[in-house]
Tab-separated table of C-alpha atoms and ligand atoms in Angstrom:
chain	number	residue	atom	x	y	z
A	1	UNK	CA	0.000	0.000	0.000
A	2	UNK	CA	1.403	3.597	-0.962
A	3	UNK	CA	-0.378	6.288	-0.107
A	4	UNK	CA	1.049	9.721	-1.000
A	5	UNK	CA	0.293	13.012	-1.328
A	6	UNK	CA	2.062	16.233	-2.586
A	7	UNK	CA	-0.130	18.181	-0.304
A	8	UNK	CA	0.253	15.702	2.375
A	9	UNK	CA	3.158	16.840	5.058
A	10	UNK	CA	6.462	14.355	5.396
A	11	UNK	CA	5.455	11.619	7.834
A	12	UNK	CA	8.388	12.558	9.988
A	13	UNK	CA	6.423	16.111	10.502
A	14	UNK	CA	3.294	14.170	11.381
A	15	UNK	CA	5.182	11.510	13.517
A	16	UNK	CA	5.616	14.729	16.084
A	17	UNK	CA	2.123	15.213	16.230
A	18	UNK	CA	0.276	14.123	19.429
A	19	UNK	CA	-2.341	11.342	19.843
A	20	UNK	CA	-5.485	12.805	18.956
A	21	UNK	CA	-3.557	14.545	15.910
A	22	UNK	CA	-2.252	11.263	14.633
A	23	UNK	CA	-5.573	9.500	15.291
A	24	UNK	CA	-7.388	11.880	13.281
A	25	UNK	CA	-3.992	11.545	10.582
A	26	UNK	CA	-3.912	7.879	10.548
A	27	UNK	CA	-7.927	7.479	10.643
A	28	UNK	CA	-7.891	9.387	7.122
A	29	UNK	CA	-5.755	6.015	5.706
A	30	UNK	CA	-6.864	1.870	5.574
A	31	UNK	CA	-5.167	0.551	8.918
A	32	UNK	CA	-3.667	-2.555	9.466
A	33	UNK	CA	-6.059	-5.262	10.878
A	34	UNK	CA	-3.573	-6.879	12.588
A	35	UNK	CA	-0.853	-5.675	14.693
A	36	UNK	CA	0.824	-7.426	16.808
A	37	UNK	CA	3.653	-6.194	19.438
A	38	UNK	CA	6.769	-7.681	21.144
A	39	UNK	CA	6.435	-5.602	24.625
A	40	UNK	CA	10.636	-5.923	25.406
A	41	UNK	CA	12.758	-3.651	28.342
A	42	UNK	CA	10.406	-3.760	31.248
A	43	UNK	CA	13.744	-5.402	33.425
A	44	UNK	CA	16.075	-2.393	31.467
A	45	UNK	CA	12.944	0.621	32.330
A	46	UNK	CA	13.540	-0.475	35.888
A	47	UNK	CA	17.101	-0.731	36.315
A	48	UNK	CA	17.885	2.128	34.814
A	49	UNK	CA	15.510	3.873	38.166
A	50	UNK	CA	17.607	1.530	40.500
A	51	UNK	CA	14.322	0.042	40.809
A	52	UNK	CA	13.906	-3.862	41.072
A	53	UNK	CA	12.286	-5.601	37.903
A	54	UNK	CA	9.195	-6.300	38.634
A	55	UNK	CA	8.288	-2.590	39.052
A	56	UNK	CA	9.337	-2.192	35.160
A	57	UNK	CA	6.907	-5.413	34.498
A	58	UNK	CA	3.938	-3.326	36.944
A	59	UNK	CA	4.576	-0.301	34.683
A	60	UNK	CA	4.529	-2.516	31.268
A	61	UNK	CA	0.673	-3.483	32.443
A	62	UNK	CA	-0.340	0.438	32.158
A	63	UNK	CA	1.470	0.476	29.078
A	64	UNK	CA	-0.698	-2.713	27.781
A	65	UNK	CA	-3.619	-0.741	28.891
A	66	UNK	CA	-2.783	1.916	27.057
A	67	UNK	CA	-2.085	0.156	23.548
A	68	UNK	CA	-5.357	-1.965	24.038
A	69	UNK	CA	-7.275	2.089	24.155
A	70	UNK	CA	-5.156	2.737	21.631
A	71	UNK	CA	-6.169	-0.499	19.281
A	72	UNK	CA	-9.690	-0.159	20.050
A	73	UNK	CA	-10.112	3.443	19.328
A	74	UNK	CA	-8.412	3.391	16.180
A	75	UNK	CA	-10.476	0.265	15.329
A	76	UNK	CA	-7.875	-2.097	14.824
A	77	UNK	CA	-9.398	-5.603	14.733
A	78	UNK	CA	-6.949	-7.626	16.370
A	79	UNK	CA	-3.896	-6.616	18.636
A	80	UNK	CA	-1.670	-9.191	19.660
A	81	UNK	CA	0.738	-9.111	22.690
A	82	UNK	CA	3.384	-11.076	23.409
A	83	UNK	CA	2.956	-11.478	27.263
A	84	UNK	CA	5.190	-14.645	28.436
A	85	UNK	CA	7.415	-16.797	26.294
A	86	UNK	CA	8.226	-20.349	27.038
A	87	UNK	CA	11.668	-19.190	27.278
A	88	UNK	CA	10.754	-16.779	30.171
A	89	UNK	CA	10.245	-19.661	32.459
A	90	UNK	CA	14.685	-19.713	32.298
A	91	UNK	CA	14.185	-16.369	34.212
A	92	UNK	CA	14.945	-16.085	38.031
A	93	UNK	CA	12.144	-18.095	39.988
A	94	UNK	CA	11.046	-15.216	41.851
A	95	UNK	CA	10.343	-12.879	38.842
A	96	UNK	CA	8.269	-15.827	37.186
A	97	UNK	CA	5.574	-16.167	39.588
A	98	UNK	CA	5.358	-12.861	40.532
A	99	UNK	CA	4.948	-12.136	36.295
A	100	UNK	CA	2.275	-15.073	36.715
A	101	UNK	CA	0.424	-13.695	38.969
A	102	UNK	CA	0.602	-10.403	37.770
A	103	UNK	CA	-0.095	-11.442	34.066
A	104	UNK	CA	-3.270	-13.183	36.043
A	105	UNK	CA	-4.653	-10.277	38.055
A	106	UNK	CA	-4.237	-7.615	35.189
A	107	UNK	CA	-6.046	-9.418	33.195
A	108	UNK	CA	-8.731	-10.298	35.475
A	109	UNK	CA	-8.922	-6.716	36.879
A	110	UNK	CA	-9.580	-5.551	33.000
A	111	UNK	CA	-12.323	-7.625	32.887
A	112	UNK	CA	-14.899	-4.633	33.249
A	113	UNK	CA	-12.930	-2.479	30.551
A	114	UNK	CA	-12.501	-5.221	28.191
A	115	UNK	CA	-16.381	-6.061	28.386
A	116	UNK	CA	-17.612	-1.914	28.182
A	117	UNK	CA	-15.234	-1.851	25.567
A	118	UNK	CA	-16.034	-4.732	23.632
A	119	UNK	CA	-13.130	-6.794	23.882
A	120	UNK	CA	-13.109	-10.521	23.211
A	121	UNK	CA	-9.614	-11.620	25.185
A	122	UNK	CA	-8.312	-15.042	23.078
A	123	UNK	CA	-4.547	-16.437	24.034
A	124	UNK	CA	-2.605	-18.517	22.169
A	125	UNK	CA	0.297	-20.870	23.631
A	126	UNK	CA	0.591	-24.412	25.689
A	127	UNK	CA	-1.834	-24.707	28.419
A	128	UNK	CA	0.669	-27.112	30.161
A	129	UNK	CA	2.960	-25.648	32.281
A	130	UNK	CA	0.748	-22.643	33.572
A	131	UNK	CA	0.375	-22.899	36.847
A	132	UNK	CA	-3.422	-23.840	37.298
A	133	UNK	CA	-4.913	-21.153	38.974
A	134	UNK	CA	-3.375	-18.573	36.931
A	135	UNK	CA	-5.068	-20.657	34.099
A	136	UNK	CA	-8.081	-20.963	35.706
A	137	UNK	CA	-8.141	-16.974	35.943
A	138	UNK	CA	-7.225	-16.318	32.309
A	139	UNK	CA	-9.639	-18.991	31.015
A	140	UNK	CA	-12.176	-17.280	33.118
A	141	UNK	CA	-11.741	-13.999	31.195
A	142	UNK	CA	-11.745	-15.567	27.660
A	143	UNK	CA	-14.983	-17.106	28.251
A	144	UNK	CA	-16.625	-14.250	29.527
A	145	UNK	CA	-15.344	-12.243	26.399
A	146	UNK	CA	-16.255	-14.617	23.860
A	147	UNK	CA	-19.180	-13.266	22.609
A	148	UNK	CA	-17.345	-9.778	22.332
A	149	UNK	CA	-17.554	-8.227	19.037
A	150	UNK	CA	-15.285	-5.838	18.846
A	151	UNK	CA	-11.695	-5.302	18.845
A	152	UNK	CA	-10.151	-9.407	19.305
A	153	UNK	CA	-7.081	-9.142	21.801
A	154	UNK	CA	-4.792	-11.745	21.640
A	155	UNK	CA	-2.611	-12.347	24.019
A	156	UNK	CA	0.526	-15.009	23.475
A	157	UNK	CA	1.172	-16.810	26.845
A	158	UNK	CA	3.828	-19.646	27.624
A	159	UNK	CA	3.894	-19.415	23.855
A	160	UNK	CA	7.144	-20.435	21.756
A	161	UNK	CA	6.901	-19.851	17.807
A	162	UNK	CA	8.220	-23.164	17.558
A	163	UNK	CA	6.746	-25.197	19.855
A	164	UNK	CA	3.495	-23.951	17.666
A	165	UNK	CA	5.252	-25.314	14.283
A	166	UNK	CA	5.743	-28.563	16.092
A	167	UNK	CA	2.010	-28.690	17.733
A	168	UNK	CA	0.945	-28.196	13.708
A	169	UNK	CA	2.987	-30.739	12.637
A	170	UNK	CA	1.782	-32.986	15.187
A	171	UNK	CA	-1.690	-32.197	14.179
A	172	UNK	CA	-1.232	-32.559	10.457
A	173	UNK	CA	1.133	-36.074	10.843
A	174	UNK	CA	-2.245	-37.143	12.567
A	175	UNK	CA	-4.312	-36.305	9.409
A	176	UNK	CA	-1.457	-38.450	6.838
A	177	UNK	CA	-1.352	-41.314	9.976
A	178	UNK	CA	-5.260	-41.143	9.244
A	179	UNK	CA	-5.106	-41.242	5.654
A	180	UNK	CA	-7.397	-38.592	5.423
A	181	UNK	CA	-4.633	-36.251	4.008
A	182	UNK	CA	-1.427	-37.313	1.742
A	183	UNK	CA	1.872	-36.336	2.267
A	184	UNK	CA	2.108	-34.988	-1.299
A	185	UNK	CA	-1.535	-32.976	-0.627
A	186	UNK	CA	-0.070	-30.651	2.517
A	187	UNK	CA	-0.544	-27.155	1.804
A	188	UNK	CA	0.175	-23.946	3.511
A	189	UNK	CA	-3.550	-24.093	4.021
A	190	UNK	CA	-3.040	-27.238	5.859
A	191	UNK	CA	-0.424	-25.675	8.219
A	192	UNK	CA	-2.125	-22.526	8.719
A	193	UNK	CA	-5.401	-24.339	9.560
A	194	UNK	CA	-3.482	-26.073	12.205
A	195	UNK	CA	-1.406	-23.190	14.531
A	196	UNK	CA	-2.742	-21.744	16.899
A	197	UNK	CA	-3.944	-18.690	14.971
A	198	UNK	CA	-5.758	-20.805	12.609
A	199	UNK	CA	-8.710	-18.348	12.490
A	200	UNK	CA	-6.903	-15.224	13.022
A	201	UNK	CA	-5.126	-13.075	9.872
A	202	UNK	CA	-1.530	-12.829	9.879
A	203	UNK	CA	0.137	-9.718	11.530
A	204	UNK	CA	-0.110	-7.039	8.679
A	205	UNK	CA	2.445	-5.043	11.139
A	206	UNK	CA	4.675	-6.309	13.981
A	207	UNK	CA	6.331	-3.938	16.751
A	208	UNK	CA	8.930	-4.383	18.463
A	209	UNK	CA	10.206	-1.710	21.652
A	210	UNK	CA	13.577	-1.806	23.042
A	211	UNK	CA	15.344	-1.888	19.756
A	212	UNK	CA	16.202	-5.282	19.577
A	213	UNK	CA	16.303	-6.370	16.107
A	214	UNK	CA	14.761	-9.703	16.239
A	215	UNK	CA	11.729	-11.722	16.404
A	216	UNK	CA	12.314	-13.893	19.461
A	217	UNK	CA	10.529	-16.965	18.132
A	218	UNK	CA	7.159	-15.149	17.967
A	219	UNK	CA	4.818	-15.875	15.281
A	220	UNK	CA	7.558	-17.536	13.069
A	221	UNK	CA	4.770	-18.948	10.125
A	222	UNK	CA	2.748	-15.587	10.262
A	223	UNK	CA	5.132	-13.102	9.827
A	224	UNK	CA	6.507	-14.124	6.630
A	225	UNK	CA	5.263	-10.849	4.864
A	226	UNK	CA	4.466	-8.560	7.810
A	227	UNK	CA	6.127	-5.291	8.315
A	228	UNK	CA	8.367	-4.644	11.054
A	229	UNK	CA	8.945	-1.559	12.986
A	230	UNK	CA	11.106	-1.208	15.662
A	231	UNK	CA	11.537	1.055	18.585
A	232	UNK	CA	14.346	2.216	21.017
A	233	UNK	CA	11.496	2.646	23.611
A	234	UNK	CA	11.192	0.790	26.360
A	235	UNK	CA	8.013	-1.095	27.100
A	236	UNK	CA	6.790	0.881	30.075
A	237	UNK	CA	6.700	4.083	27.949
A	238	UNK	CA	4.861	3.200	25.001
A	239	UNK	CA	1.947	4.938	24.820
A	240	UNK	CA	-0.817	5.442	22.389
A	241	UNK	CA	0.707	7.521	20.373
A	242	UNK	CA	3.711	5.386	19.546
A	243	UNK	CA	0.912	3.229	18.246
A	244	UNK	CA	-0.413	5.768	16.093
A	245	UNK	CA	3.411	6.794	14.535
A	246	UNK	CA	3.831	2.879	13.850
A	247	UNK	CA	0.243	2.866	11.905
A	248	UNK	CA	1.708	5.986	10.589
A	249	UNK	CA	4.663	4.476	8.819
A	250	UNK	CA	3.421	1.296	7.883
A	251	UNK	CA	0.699	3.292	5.954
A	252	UNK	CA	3.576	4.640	3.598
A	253	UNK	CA	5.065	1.377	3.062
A	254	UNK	CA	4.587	-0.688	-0.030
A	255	UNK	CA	3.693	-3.969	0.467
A	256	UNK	CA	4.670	-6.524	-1.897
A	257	UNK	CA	4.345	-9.773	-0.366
A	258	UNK	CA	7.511	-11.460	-2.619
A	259	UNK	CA	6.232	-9.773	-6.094
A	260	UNK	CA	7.633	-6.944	-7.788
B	1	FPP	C1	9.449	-7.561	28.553
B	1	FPP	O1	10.460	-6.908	29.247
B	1	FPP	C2	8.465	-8.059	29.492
B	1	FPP	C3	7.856	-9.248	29.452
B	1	FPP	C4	8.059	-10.260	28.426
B	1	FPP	C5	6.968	-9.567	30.565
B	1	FPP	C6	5.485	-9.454	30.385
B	1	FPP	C7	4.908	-8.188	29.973
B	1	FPP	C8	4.262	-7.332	30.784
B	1	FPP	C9	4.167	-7.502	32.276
B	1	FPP	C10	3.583	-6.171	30.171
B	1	FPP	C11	2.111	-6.238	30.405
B	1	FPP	C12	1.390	-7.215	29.629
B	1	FPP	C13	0.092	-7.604	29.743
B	1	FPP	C14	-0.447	-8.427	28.641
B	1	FPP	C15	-0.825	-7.271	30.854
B	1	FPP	P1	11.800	-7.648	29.720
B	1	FPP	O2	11.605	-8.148	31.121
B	1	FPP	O3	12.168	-8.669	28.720
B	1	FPP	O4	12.785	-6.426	29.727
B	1	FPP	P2	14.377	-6.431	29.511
B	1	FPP	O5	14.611	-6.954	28.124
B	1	FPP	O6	14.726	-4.989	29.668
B	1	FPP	O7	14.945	-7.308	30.575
């Protein structure tokens, strides 16, 4: 998608513009369906205040807050965040479970936001693992959102990009074991139809704060064409607006999706 103007101002110029502004900017333009954000340098926000951690991770859940306003008012249709990866379970013992249970009570305590807002909560990862009242919590949540129409928020937990390939393999070996599907037949259909996303559209635009430049085993099948934009800011002070001036960029990019 290009869109350009001569009478329209650089994007830099408009990236300076507040929220509102770059609502009303970015409203103007098709926005992605999908975006879907790696939330990195809660631990770093916190450090650098002499501060321990978790306080970075308690500031990261306003930030969340914030993005999921920002999704929905823009009218986004899916947001996905990437709240616990199976390799955060390597992470000191201590800052797991108190992650767990914060990851648990956030999203419990948005319950009344994400239902006067809409919100249908879905997660995607390996139930195993999770310890079961945390899961008990989340599932909780889901089920009372499910009937939600609006804005679909996605959140990845104990999930691995991998471990997803391998749970779709699984599922499709099962299908050739079967003989209802043959080897030679397997399509990216196929594979799609079995991840965890399998009725969700690929991430038209994936962010990524901290300014690490990689993907950390997130969404490995479904970002094969999406467009990346990277941050130096840490988690904890994203706001809406950074949003907004990532919608804002990806709205002058051309997609080509492997053609010319
Ligand atoms: C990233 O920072 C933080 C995480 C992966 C932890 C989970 C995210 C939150 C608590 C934000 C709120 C999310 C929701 C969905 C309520 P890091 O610890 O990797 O930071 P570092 O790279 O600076 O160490």
């Amino acid at each position: 998608m290009t869109v350009k103007s001569s009478r329209e101002p650089a994007r830099a110029e408009l990236a300076k513009l507040g929220e509102a502004e770059l609502l009303e900017v970015i409203r103007a333009q098709p926005v992605p369906a999908h975006v879907a954000v790696i939330m990195d340098g809660n631990g770093r926000w916190a450090t650098r205040r002499g501060l321990p951690r978790v306080a970075g991770h308690r500031e990261g859940v306003k930030a969340a807050r914030a993005a999921v306003r920002a999704a929905d008012t823009l009218g986004l249709q899916y947001l996905t965040l990437y709240a616990f990866s199976t390799e955060n379970w390597s992470r000191p013992k201590q800052e797991v479970s108190t992650l767990m249970t914060l990851l648990e009570r956030s999203i419990h305590g948005e319950l009344p936001e994400l239902m006067e807002r809409n919100v249908r909560l879905r997660i995607i990862g390996r139930p195993n693992g999770v310890p079961p009242p945390v899961q008990r919590g989340i599932d909780e949540v889901v089920r009372q959102t499910e009937r939600n129409t609006g804005l679909t928020l996605v959140m990845a937990f104990n999930y691995g990009g991998r471990d997803e390939l391998i749970d779709a393999f699984r599922l499709v070996a099962r299908r050739v074991a079967s003989g209802e599907l043959q080897p030679e037949d397997i399509s990216e259909v196929h594979v799609s139809r079995a991840l965890y996303t399998k009725d969700i559209p690929n991430p038209d635009l994936l962010i990524r704060t901290s300014g690490e430049m990689r993907v950390s085993n997130f969404l490995l099948w479904q970002i094969a064409y999406t467009e990346l934009w990277i941050t130096p800011t840490l988690w904890p002070d994203f706001g809406g607006a950074d949003l907004y001036r990532a919608v804002l960029e990806f709205q002058g990019r051309t997609r080509r999706f492997g053609g010319v």
